[in-house]
PDB file of C-alpha atoms in Angstrom:
ATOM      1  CA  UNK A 801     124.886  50.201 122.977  1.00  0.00           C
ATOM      2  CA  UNK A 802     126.092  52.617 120.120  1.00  0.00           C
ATOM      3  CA  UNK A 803     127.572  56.373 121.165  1.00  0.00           C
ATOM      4  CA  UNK A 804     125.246  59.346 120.133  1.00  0.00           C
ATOM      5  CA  UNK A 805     127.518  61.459 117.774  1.00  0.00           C
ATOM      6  CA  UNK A 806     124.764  63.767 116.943  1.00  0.00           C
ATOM      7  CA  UNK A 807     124.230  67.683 117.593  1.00  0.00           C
ATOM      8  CA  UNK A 808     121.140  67.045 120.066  1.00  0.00           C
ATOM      9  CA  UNK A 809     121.398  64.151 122.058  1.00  0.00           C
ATOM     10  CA  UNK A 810     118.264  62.514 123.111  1.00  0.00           C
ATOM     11  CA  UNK A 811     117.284  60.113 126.075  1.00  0.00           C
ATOM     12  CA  UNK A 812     114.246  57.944 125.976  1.00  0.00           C
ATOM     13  CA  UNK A 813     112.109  56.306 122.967  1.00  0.00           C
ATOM     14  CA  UNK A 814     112.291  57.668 119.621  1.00  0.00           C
ATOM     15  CA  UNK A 815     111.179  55.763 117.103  1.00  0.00           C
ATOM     16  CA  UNK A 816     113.167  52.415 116.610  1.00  0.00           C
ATOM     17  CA  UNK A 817     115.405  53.888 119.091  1.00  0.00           C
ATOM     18  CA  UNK A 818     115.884  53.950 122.673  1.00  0.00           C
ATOM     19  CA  UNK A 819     118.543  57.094 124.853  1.00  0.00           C
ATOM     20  CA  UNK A 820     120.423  56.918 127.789  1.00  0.00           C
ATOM     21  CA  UNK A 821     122.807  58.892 129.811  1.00  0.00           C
ATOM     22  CA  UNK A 822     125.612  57.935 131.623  1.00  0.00           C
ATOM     23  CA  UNK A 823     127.743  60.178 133.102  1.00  0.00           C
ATOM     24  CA  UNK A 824     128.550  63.283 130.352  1.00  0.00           C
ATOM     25  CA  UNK A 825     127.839  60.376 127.499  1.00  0.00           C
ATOM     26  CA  UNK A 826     124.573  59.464 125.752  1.00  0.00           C
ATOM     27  CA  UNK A 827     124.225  56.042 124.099  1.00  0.00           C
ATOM     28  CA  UNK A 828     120.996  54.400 122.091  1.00  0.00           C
ATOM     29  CA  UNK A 829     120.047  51.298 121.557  1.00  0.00           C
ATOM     30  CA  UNK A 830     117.569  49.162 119.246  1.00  0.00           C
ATOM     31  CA  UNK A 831     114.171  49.189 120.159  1.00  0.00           C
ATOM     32  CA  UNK A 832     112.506  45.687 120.018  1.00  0.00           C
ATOM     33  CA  UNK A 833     109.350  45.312 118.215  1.00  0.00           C
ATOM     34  CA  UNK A 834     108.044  42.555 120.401  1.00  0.00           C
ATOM     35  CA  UNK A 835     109.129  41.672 124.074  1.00  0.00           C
ATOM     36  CA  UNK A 836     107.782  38.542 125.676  1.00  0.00           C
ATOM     37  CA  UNK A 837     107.225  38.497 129.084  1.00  0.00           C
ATOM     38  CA  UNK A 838     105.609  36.229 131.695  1.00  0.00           C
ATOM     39  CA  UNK A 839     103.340  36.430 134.587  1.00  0.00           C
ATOM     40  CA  UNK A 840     107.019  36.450 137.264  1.00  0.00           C
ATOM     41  CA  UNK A 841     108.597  39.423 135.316  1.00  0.00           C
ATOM     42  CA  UNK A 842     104.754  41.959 135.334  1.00  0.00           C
ATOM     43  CA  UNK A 843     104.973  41.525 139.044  1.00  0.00           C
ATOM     44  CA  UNK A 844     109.082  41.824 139.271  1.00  0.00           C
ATOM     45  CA  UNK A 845     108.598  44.844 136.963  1.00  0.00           C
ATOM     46  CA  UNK A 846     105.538  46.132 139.286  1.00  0.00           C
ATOM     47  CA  UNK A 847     107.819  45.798 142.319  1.00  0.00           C
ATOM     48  CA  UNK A 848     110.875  47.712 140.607  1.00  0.00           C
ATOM     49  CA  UNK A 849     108.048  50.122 139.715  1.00  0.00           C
ATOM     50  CA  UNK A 850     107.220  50.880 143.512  1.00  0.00           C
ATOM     51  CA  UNK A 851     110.530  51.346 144.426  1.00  0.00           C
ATOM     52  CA  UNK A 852     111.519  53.816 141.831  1.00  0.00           C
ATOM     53  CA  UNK A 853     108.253  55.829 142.919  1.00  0.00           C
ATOM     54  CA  UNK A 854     109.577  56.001 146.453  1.00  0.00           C
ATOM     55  CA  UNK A 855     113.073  56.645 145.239  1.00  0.00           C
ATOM     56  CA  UNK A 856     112.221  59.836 143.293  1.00  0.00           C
ATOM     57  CA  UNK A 857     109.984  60.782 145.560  1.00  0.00           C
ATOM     58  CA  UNK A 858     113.294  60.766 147.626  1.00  0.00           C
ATOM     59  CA  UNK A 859     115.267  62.764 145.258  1.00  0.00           C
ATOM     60  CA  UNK A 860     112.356  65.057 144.485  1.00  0.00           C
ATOM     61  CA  UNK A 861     112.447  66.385 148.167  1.00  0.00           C
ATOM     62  CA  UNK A 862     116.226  67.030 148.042  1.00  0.00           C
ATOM     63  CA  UNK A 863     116.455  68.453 144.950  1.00  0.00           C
ATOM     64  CA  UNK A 864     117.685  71.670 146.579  1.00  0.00           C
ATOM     65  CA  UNK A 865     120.617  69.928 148.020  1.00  0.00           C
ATOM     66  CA  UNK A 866     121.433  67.413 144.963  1.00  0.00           C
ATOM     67  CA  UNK A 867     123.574  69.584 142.834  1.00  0.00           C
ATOM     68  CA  UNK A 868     126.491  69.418 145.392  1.00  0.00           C
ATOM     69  CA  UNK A 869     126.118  65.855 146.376  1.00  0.00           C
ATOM     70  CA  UNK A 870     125.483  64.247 143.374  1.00  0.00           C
ATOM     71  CA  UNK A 871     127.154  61.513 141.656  1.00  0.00           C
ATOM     72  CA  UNK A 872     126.541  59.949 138.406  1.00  0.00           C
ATOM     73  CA  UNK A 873     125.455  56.619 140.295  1.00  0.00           C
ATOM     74  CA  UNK A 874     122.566  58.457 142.862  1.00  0.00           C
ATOM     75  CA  UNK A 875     119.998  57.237 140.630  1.00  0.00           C
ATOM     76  CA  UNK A 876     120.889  53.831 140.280  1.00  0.00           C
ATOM     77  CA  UNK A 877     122.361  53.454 144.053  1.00  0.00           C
ATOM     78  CA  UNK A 878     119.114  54.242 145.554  1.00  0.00           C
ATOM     79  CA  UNK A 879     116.716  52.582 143.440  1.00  0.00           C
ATOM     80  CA  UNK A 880     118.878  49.520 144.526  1.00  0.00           C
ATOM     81  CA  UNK A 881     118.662  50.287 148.016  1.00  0.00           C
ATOM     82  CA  UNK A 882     114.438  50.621 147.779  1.00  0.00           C
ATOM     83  CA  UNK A 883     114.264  47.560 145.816  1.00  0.00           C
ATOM     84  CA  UNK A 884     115.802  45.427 148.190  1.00  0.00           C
ATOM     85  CA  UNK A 885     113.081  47.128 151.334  1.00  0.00           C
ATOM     86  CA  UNK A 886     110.322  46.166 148.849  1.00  0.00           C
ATOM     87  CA  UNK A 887     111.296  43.025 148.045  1.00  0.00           C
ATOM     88  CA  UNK A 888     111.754  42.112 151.914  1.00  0.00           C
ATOM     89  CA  UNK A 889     107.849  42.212 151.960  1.00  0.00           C
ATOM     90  CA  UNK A 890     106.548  39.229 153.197  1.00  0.00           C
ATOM     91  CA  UNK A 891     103.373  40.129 154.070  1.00  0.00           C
ATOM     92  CA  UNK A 892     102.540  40.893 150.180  1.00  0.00           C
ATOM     93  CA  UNK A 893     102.484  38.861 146.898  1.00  0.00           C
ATOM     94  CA  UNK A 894     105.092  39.510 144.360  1.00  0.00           C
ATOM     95  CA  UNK A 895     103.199  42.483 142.606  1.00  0.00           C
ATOM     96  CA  UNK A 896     101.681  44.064 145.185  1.00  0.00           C
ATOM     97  CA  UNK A 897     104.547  44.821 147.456  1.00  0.00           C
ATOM     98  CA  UNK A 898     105.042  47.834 148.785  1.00  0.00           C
ATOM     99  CA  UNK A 899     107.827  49.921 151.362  1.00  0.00           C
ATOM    100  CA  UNK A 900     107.962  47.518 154.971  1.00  0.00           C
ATOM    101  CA  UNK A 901     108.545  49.810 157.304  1.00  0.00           C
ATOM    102  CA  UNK A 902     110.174  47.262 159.982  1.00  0.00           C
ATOM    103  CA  UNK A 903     113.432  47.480 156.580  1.00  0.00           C
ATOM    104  CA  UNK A 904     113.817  51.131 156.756  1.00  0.00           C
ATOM    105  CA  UNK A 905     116.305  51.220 158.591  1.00  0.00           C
ATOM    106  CA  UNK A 906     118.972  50.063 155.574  1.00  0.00           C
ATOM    107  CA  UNK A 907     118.443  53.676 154.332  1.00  0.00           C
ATOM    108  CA  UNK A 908     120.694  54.792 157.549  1.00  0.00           C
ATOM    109  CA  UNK A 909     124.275  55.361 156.262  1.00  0.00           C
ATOM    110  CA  UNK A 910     123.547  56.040 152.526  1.00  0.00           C
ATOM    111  CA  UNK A 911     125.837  58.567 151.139  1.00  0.00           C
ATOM    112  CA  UNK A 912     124.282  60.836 148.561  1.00  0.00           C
ATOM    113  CA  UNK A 913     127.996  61.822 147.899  1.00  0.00           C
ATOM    114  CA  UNK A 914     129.472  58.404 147.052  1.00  0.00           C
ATOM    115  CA  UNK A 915     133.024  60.054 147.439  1.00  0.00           C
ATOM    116  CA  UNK A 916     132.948  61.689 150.427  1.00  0.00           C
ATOM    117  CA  UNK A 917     130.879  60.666 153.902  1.00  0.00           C
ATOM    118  CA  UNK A 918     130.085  61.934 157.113  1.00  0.00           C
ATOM    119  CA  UNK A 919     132.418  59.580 158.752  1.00  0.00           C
ATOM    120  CA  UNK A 920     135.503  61.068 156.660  1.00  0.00           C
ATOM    121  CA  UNK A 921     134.713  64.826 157.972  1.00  0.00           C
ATOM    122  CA  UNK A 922     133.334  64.261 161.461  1.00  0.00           C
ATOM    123  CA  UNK A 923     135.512  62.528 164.280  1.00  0.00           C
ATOM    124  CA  UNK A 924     132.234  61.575 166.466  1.00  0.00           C
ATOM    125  CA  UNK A 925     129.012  60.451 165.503  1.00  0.00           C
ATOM    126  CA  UNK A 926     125.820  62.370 166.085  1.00  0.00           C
ATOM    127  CA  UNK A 927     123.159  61.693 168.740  1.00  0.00           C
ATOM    128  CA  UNK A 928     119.590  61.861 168.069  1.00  0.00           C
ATOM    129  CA  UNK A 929     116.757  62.230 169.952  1.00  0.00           C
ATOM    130  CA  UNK A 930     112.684  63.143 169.845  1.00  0.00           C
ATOM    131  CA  UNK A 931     110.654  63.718 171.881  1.00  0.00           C
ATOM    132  CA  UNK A 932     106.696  62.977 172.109  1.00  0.00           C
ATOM    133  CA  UNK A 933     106.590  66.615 170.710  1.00  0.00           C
ATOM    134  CA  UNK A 934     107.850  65.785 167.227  1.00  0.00           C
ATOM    135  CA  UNK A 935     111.570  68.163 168.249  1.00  0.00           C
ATOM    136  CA  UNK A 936     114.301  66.704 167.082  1.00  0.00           C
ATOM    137  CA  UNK A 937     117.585  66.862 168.400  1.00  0.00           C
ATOM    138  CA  UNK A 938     121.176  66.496 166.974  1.00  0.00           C
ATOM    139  CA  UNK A 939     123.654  67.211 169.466  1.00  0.00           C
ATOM    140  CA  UNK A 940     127.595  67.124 168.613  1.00  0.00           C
ATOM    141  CA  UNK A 941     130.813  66.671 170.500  1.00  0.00           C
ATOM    142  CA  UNK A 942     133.400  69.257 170.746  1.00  0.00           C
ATOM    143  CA  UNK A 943     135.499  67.846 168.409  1.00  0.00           C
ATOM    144  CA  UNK A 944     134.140  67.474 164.954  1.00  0.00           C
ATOM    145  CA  UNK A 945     136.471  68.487 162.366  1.00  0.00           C
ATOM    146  CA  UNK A 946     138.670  65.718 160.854  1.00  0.00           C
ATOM    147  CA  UNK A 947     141.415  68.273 159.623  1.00  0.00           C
ATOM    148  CA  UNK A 948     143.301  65.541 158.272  1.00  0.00           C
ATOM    149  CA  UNK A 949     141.293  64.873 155.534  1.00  0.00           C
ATOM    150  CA  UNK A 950     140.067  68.242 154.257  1.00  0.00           C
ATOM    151  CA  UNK A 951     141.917  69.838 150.936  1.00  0.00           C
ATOM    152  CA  UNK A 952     143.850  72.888 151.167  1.00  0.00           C
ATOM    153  CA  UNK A 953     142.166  76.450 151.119  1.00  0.00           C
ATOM    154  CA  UNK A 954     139.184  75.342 153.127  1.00  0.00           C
ATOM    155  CA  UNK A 955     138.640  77.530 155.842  1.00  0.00           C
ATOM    156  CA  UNK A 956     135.687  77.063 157.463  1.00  0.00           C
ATOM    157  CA  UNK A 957     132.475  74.160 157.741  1.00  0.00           C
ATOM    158  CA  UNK A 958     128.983  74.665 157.806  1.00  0.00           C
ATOM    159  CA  UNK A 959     126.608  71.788 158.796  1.00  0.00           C
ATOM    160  CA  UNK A 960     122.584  71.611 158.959  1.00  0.00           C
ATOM    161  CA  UNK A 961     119.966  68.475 159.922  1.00  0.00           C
ATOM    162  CA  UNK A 962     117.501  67.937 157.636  1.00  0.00           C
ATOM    163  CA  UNK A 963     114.461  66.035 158.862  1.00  0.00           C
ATOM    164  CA  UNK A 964     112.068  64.299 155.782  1.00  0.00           C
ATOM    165  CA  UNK A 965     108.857  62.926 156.431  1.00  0.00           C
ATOM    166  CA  UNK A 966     107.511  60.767 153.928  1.00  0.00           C
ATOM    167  CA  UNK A 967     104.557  58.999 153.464  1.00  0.00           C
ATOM    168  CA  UNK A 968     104.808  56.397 150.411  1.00  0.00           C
ATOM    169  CA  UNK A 969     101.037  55.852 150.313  1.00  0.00           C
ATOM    170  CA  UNK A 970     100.104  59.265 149.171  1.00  0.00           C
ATOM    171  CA  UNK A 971     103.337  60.310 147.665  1.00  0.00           C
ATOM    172  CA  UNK A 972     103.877  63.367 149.716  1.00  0.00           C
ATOM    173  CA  UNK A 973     106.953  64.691 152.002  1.00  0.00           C
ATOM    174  CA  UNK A 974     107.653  67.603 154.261  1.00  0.00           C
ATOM    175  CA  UNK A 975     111.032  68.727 154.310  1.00  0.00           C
ATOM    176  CA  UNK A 976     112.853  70.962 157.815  1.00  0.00           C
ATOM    177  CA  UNK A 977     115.771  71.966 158.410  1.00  0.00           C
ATOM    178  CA  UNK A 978     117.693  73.012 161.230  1.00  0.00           C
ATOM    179  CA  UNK A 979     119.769  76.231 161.810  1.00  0.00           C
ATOM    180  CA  UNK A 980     123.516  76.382 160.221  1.00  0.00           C
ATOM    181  CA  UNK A 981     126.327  75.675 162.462  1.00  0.00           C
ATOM    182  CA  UNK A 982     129.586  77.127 160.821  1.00  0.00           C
ATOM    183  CA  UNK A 983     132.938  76.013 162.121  1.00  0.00           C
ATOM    184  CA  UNK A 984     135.827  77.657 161.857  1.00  0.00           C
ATOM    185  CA  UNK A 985     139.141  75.133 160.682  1.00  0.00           C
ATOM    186  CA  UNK A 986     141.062  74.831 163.500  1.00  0.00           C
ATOM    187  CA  UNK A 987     138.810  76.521 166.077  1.00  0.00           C
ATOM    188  CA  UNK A 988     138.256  74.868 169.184  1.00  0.00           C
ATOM    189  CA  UNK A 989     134.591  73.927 168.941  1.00  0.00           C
ATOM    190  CA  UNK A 990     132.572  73.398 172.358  1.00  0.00           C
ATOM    191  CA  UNK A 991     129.653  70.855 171.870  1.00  0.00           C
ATOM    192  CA  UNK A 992     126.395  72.314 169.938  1.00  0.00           C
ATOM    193  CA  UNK A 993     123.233  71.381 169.315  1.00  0.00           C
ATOM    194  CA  UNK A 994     121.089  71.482 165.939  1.00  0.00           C
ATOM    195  CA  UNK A 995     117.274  71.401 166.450  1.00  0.00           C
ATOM    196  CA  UNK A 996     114.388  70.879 164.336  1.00  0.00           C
ATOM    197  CA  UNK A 997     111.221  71.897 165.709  1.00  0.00           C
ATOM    198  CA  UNK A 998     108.173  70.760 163.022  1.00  0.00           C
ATOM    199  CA  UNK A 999     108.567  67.057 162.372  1.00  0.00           C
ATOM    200  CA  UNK A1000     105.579  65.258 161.076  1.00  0.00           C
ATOM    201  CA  UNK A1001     104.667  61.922 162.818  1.00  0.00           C
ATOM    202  CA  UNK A1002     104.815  59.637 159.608  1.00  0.00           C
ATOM    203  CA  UNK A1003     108.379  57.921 158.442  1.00  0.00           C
ATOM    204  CA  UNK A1004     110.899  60.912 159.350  1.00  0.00           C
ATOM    205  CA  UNK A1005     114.423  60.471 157.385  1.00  0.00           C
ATOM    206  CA  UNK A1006     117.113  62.452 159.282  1.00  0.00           C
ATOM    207  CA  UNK A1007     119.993  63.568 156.998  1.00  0.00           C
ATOM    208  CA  UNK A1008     123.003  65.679 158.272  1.00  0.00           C
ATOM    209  CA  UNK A1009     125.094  68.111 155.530  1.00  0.00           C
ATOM    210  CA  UNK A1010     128.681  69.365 155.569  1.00  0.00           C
ATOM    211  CA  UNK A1011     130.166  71.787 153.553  1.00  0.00           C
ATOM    212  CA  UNK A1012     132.810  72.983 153.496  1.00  0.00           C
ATOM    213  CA  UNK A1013     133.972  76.669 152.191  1.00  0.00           C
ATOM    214  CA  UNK A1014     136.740  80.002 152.478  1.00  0.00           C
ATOM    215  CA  UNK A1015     136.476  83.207 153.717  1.00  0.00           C
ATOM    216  CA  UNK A1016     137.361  85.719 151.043  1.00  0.00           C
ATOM    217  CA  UNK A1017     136.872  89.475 151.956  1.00  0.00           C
ATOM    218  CA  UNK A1018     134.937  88.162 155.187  1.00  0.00           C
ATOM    219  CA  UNK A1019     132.285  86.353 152.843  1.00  0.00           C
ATOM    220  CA  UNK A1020     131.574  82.751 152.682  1.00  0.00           C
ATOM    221  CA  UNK A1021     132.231  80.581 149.346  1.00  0.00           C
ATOM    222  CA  UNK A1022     130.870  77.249 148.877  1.00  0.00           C
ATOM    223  CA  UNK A1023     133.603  74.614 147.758  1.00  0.00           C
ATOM    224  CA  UNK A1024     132.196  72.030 144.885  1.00  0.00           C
ATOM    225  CA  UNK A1025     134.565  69.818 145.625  1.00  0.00           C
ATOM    226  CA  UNK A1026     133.411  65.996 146.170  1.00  0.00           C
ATOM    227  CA  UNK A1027     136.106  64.848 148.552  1.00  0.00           C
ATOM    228  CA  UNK A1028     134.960  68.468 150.972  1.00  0.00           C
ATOM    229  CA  UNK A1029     130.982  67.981 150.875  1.00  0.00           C
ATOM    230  CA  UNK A1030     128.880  65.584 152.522  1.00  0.00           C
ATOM    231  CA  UNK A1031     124.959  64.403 152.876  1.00  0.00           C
ATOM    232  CA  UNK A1032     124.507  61.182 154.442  1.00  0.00           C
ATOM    233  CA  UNK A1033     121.264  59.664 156.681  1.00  0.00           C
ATOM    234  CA  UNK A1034     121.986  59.218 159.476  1.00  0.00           C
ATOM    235  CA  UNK A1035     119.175  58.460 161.055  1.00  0.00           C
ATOM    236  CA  UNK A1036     115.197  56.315 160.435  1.00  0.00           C
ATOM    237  CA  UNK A1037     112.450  57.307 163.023  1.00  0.00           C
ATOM    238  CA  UNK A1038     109.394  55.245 162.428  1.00  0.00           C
ATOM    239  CA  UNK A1039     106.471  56.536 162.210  1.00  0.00           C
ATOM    240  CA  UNK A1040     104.366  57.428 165.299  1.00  0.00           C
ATOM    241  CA  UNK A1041     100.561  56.195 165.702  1.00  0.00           C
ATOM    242  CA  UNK A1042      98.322  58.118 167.764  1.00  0.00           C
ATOM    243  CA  UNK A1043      95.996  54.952 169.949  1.00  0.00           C
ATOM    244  CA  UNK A1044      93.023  54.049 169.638  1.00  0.00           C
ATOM    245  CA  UNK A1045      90.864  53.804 172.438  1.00  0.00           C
ATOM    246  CA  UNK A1046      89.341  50.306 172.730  1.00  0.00           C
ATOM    247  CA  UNK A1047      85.863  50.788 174.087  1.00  0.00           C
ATOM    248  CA  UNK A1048      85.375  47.909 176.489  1.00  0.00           C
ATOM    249  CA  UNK A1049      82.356  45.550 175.260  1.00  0.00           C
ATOM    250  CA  UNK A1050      79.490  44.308 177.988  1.00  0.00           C
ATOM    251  CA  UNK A1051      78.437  41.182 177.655  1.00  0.00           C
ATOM    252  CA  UNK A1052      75.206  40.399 178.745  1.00  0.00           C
ATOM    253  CA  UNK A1053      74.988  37.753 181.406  1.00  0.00           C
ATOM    254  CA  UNK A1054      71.696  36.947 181.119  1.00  0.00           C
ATOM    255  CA  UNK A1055      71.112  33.241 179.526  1.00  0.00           C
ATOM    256  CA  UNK A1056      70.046  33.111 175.616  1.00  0.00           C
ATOM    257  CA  UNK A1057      66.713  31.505 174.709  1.00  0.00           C
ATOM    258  CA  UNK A1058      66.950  29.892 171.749  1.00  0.00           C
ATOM    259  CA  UNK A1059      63.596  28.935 171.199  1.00  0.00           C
ATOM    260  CA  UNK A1060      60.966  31.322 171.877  1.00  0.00           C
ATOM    261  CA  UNK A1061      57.782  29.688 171.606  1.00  0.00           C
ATOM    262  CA  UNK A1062      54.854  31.043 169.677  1.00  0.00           C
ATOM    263  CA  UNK A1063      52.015  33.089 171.440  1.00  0.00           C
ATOM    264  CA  UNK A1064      48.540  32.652 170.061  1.00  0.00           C
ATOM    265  CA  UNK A1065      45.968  34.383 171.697  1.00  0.00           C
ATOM    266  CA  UNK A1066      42.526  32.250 171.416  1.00  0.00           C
ATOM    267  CA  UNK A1067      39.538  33.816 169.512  1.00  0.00           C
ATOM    268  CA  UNK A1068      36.744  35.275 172.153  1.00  0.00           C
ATOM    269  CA  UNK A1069      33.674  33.617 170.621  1.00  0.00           C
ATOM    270  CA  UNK A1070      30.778  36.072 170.712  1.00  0.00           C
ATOM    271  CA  UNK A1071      27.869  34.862 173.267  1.00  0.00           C
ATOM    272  CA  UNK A1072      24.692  32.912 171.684  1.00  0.00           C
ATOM    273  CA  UNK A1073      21.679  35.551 171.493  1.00  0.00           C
ATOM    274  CA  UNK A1074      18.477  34.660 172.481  1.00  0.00           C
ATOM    275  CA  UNK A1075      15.490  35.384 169.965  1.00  0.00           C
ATOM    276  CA  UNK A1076      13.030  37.573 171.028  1.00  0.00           C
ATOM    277  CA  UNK A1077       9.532  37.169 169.663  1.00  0.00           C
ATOM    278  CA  UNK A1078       7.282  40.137 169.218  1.00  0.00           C
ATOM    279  CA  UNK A1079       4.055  37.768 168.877  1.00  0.00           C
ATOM    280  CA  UNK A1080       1.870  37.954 171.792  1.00  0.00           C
ATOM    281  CA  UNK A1081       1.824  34.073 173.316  1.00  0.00           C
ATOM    282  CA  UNK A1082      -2.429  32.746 173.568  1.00  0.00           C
ATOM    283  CA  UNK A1083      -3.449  33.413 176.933  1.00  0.00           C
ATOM    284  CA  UNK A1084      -1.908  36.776 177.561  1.00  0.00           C
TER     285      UNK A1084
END
């Protein structure tokens, strides 16, 4: 691919030409006039296509939180990650694949921040629980802070849940969040508990954030540094079915007749009249 040296660089078709963007750079290619493709590659590309859908729709809901987290490789890391739970459909053809929800659970552990994890900030991992309520619970041990690892000039933490509840099918997602916890660096920090209290009861997606910032004239700043920020999942909750009440079926006992005879009722002949002559007989 050739480097754009232009004043407005471009991404997608344009004419003969093809964009792209990677990283600050933008690059074009050739566009071909013809492309042959067979039967195997429509349904691979019809696959890829569902997993991209899911994977934006993904991105879409976070939006908020992307711009810290980021990395030039999101886009690419994730569509990888949905490709692989559509392709372990079994139940499908090639082509008509879609999301299996018994391979969700790869998503847990996917770093949003490729540089920086949960596991290099917090010293214990985070237990979750729900209940038949749709709460969700993250509680946290007492120790959380890796200090070793944070830059210099960060002063204090602040870390949320995030609970998303997608539904592939219609394309939709609802998006909670906990309250804030904010840590201060080298406080000694009793155990805590983040709740979210409105959780849909389709596929819920529960992410935890850390950020770190420093006080200046008693007011919180946000650090953009990579190696200080986090947003990983941590967590897949399938989604919950209400049941169905199975309505028990009688059976009737009584024996089947399979061959119900035809009733004819006979014809009531009308009875023989006797003629009555009006003509007096001789002799009367």
């Amino acid at each position: 691919m050739g480097k754009q040296k232009g004043l407005f660089p471009f991404t997608g078709p344009l004419g003969n030409k093809i964009g792209y963007r990677r990283g600050n750079n933008y690059y074009y290619r050739e566009r071909p006039q013809h492309v042959n493709r067979t039967i195997a590659t429509k349904k691979a590309a019809t696959d890829f296509g569902t997993a991209s859908h899911c994977a934006c729709l993904v991105r879409k809901s976070l939006r908020q939180y992307l711009p810290v987290h980021k990395s030039d490789t999101l886009v690419n890391r994730l569509n990888t990650t949905f490709i692989n739970i559509v392709n372990a459909d079994t139940y499908n053809r090639s082509g008509q694949r879609v999301p299996n929800i018994g391979h969700m659970h790869t998503l847990k552990g996917f770093q949003f921040n490729e540089t920086t994890g949960i596991s290099h900030l917090l010293t214990a991992t985070p237990l979750i629980e729900k209940d038949d309520t749709g709460k969700i619970t993250i509680s946290i041990s007492e120790k959380v802070i890796n200090s070793r690892k944070i830059p210099a000039g960060v002063t204090h933490f602040t870390i949320t849940a995030i609970a998303l509840s997608l539904n592939f099918s219609r394309h939709k997602a609802q998006l909670s969040t906990s309250h804030t916890a904010v840590i201060a660096r080298g406080e000694q920090q009793s155990p805590f508990t983040l709740t979210i209290d409105q959780c849909s009861k389709e596929l819920t997606i529960v992410l935890l954030e850390v950020r770190s910032a420093y006080m200046v004239n008693g007011k919180l700043h946000y650090s953009d540094s990579k190696t200080a920020n986090a947003l990983d999942i941590i967590s897949v909750i399938p989604p919950v079915r209400p049941p169905r009440h199975i309505r028990r079926n009688f059976r009737n006992k009584t024996p089947r007749c399979w061959n119900i005879p035809a009733y004819t009722a006979p014809l009531k002949q009308p009875a023989p009249k006797t003629p009555v002559s009006l003509i007096p007989l001789p002799g009367d």
